[in-house]
mmCIF file of C-alpha atoms in Angstrom:
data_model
loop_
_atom_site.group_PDB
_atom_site.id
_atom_site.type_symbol
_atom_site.label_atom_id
_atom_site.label_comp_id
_atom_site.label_asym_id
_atom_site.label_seq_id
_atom_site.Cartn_x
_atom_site.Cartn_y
_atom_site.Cartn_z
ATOM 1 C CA UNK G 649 18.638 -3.102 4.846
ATOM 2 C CA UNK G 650 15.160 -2.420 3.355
ATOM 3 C CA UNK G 651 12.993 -0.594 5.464
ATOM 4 C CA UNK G 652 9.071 0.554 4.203
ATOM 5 C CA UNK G 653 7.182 2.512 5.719
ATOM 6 C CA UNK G 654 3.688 3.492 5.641
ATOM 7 C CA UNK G 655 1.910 6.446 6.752
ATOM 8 C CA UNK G 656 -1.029 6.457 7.896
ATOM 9 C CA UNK G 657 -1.552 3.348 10.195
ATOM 10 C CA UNK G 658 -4.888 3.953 10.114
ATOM 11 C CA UNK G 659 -7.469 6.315 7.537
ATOM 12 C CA UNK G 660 -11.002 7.114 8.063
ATOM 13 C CA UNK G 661 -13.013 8.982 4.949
ATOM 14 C CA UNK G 662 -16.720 9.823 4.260
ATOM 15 C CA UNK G 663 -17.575 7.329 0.974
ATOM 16 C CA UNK G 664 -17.135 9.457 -2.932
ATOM 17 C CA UNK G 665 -14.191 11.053 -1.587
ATOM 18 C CA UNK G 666 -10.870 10.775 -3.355
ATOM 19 C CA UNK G 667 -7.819 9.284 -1.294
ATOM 20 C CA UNK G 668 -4.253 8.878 -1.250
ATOM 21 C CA UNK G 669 -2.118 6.173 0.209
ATOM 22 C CA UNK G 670 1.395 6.598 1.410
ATOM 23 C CA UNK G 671 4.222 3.956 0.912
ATOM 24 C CA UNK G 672 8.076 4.999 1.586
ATOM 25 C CA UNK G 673 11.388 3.127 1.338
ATOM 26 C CA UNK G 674 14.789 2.979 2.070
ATOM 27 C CA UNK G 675 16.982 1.574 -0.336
ATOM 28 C CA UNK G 676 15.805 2.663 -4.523
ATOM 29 C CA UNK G 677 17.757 -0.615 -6.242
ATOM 30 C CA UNK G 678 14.449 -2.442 -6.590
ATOM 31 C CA UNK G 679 12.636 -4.045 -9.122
ATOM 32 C CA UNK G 680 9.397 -3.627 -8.557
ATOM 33 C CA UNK G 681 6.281 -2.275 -5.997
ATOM 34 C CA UNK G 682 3.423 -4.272 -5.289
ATOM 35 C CA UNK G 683 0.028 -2.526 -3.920
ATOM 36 C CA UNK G 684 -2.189 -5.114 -2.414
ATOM 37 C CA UNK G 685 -5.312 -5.636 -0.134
ATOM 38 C CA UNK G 686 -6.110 -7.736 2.881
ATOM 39 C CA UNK G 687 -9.366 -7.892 4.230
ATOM 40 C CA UNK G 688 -10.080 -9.332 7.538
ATOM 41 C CA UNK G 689 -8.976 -12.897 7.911
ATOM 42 C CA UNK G 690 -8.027 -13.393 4.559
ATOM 43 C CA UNK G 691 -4.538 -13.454 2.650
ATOM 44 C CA UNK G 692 -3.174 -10.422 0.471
ATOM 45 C CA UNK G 693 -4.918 -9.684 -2.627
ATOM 46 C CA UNK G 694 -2.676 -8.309 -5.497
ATOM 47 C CA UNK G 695 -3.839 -4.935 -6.403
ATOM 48 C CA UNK G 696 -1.286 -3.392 -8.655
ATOM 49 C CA UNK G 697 2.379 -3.682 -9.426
ATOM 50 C CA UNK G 698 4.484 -1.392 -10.832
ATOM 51 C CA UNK G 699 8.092 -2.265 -12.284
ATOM 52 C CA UNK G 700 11.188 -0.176 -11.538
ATOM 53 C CA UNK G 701 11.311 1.317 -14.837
ATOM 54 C CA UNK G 702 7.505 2.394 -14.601
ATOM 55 C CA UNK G 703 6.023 5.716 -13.000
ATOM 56 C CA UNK G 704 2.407 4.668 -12.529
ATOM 57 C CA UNK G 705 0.173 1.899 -12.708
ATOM 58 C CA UNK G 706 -3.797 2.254 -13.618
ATOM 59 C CA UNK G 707 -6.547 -0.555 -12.462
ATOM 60 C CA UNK G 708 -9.673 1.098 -13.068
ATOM 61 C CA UNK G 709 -10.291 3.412 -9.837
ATOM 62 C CA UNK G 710 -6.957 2.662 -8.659
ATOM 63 C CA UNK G 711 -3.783 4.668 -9.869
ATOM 64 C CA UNK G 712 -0.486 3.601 -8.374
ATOM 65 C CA UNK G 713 2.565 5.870 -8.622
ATOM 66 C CA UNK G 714 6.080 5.401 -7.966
ATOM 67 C CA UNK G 715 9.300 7.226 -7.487
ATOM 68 C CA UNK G 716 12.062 5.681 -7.315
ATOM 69 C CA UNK G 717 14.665 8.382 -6.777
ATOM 70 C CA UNK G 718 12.885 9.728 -3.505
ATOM 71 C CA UNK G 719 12.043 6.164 -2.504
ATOM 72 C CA UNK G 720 8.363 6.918 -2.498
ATOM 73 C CA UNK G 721 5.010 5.322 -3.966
ATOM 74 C CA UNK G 722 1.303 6.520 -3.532
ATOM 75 C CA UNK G 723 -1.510 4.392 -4.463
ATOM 76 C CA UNK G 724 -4.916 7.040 -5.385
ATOM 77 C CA UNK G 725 -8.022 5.695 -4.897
ATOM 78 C CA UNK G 726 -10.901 7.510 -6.600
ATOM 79 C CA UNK G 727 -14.492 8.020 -5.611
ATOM 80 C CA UNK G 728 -14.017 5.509 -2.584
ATOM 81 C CA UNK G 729 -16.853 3.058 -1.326
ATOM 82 C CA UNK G 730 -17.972 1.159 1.344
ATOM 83 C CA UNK G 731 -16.186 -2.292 -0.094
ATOM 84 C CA UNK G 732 -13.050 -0.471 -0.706
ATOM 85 C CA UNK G 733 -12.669 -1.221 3.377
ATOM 86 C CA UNK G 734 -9.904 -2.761 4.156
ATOM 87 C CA UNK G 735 -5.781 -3.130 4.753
ATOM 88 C CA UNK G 736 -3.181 -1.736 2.222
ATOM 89 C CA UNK G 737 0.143 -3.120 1.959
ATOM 90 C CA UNK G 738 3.068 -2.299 -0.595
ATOM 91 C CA UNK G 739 5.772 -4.081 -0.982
ATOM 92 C CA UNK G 740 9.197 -3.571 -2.742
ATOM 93 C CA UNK G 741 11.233 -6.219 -4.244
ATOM 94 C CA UNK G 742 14.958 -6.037 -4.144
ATOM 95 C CA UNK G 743 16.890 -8.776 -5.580
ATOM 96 C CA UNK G 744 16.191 -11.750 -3.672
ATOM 97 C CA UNK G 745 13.980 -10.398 -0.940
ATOM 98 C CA UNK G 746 10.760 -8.560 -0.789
ATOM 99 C CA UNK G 747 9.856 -6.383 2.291
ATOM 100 C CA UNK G 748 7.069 -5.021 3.289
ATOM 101 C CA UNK G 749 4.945 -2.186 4.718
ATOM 102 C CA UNK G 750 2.668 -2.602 7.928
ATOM 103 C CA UNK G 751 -0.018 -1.701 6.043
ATOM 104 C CA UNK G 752 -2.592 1.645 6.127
ATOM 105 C CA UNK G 753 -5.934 0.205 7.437
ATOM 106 C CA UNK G 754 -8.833 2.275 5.845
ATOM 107 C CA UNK G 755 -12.193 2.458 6.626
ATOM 108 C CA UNK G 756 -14.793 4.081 4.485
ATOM 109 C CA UNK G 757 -18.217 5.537 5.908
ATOM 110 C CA UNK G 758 -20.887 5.244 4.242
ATOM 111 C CA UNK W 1092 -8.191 -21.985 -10.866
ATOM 112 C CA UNK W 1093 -7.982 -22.138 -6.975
ATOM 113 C CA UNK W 1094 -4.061 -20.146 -7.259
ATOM 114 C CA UNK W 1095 -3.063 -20.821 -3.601
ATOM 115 C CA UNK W 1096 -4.651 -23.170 -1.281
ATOM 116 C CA UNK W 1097 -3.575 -23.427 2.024
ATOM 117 C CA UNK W 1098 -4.490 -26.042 4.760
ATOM 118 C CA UNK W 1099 -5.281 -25.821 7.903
ATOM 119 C CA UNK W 1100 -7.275 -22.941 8.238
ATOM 120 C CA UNK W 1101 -7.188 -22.641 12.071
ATOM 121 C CA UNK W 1102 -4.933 -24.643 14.306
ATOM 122 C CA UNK W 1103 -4.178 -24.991 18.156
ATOM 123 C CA UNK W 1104 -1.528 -26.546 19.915
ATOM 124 C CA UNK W 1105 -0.054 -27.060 22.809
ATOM 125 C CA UNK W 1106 3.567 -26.080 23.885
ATOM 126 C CA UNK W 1107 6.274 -28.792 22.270
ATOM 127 C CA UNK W 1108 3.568 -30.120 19.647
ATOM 128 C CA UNK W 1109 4.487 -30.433 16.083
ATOM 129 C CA UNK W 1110 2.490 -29.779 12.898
ATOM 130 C CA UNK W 1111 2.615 -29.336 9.690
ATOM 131 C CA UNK W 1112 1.242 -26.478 7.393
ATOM 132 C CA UNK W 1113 0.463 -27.798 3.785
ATOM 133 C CA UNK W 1114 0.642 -25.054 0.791
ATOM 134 C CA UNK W 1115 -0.398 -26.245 -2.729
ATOM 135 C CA UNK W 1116 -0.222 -23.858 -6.091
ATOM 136 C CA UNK W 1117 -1.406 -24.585 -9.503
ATOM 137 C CA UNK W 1118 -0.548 -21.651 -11.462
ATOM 138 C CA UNK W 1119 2.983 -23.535 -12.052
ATOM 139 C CA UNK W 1120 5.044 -21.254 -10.054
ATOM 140 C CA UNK W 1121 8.567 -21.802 -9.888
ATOM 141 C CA UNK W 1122 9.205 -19.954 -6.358
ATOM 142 C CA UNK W 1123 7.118 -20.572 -3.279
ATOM 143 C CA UNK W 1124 7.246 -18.804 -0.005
ATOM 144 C CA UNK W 1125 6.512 -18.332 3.710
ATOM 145 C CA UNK W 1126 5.518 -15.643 5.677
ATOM 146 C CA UNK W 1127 4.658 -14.669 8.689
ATOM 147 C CA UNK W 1128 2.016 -11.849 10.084
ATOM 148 C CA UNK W 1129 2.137 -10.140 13.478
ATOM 149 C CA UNK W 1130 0.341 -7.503 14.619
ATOM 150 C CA UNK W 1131 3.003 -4.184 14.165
ATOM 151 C CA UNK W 1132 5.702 -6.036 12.502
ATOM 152 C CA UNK W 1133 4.056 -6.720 8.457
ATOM 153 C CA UNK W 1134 5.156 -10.114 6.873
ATOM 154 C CA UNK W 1135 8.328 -11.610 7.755
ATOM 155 C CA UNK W 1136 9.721 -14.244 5.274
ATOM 156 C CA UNK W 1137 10.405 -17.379 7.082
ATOM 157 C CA UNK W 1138 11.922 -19.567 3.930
ATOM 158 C CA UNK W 1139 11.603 -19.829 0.706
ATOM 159 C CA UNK W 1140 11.967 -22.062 -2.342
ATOM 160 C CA UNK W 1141 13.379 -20.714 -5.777
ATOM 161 C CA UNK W 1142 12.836 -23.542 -7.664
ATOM 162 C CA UNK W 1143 11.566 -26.849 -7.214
ATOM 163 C CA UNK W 1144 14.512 -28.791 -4.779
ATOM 164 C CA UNK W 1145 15.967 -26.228 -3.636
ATOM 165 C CA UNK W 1146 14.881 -24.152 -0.152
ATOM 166 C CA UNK W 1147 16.647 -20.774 1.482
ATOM 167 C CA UNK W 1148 15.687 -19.484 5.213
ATOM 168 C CA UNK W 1149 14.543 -15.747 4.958
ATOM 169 C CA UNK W 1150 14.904 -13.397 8.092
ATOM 170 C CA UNK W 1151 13.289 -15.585 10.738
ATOM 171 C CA UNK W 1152 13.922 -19.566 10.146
ATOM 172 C CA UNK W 1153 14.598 -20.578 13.667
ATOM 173 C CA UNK W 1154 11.708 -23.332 14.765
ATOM 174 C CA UNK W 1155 11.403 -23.927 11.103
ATOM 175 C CA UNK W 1156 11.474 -26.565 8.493
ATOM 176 C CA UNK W 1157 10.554 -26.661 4.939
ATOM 177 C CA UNK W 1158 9.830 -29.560 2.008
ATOM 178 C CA UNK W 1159 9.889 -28.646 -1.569
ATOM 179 C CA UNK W 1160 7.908 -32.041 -1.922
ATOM 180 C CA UNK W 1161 7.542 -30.932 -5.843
ATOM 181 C CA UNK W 1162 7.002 -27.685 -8.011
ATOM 182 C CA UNK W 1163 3.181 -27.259 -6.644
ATOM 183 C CA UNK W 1164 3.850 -28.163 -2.932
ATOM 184 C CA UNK W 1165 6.140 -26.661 -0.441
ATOM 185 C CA UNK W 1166 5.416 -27.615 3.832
ATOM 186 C CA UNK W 1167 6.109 -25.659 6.681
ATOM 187 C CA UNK W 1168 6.989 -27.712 9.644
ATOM 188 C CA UNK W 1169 6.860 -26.705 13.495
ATOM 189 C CA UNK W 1170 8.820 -29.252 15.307
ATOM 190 C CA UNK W 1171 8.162 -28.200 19.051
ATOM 191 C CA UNK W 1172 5.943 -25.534 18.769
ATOM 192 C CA UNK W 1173 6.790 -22.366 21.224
ATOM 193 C CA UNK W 1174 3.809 -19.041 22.315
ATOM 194 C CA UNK W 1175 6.074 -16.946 20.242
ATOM 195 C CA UNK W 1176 5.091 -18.810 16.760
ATOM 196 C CA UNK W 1177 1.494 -18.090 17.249
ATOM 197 C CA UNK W 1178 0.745 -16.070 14.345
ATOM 198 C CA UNK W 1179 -0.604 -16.050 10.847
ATOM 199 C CA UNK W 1180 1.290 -18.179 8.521
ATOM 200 C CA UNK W 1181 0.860 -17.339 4.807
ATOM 201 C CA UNK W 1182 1.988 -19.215 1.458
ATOM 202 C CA UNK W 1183 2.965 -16.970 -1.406
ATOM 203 C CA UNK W 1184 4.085 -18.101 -5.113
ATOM 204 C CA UNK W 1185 5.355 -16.276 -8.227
ATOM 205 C CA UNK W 1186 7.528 -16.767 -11.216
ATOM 206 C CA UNK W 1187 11.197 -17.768 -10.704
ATOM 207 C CA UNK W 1188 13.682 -15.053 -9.630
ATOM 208 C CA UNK W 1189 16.221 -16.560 -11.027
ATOM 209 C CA UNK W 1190 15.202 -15.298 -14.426
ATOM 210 C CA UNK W 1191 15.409 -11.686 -15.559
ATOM 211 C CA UNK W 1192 12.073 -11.844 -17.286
ATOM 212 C CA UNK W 1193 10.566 -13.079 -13.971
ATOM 213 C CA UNK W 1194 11.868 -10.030 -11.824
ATOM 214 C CA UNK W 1195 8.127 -8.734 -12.515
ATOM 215 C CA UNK W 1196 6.040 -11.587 -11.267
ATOM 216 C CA UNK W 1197 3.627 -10.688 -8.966
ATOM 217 C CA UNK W 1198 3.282 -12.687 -5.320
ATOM 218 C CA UNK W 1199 0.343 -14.835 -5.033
ATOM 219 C CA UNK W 1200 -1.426 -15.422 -1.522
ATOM 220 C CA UNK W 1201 -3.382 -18.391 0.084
ATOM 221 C CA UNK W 1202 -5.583 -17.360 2.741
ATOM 222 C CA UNK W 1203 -3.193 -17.965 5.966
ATOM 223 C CA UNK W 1204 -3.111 -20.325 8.446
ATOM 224 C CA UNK W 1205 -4.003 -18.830 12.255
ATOM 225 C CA UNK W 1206 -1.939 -20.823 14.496
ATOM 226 C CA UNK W 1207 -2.146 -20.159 18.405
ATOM 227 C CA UNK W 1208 0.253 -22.170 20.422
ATOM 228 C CA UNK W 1209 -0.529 -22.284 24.225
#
């Protein structure tokens, strides 16, 4: 069975400074990873998805990594800001099922 | 192009009531989904629909029904609602899986339902 995990639950930074996201799983026969957002009381906003065969990702200050042999992604955020406030998620897509992560909640001071 | 609209926003019921939560895409997706969010536990997949008539339960279906009504609409239906389905309800959609092009599809969110069930 799947399991994701990501560390940090929570992440509090001073805004400019460069950050890094953890995302972990179990089971490396996937397809894909999928970063996304969640603010507040709203649904999951696709940030970045990387295929299997892929290493990394770029969406302008985002950079999403992946490693498939140690079951691990990381999703960089550069030069953070105020509006990058919010819940990460990954997710990892096997087959017919996607799982995923309880999310890193960061907050950026201003 | 709206992607995902979900209705209602906010619900209440009371214990035994039944509802239904409408989803609606129009980015013709072949698979549609529903999850779940609880505070601690991430999205669970309640059921899902590959393709337009078909429908699969995912890890927690029980107190669950779903209609494929066509390829942009797909229901989730409380029949006597219980306190343990108050949650956030979210519709997803993304290219088939069936396909091996479509492995790559990204998932597509509405903005959740909140449901509270006293």
């Amino acid at each position: 069975k799947q399991e994701v995990t990501q560390i940090p639950a929570a992440l509090s930074v001073p805004e400019g400074e460069n950050l890094v996201l953890n995302c972990s799983f179990t089971d490396s026969a996937i397809y894909n990873l999928q970063w996304f957002r969640q603010d507040p009381g709203k649904g999951l906003t696709s940030l970045l998805l990387i295929q299997s065969s892929q290493r990394e990702q770029t969406s302008g200050r985002l950079n999403a990594s992946l490693d498939k042999s140690s079951g691990r992604s990381t999703l960089y955020i550069a030069a953070s800001q105020p509006g990058d406030s919010a819940t990460y998620l990954c997710a990892v897509k096997g087959y017919q099922k996607v799982t995923f992560g309880t999310g890193t909640k960061l907050q950026v001071i201003p | 192009n709206a992607g995902v609209t979900q209705t209602p926003k906010f619900q209440v019921l009371k214990t035994g009531q039944s509802m239904t939560l409408q989803c609606a895409q129009d980015m013709n997706h072949n698979s549609m989904y529903w999850y779940r969010q609880d505070p601690g536990m991430g999205l669970r997949l309640i059921y899902y629909s590959a393709s337009e008539g078909t429908t699969d339960k995912g890890e927690v279906p029980n107190g669950y029904n779903v209609s494929r009504l066509n390829k942009r609409e797909f229901s989730l239906r409380l029949e006597s609602a219980a306190p343990s389905q108050t949650s956030v309800y979210f519709c997803a959609s993304s290219d088939a899986l069936g396909r091996l092009s479509s492995y790559n599809s990204p998932l597509h969110f509405g903005n959740g339902t909140r449901l509270t069930v006293t």
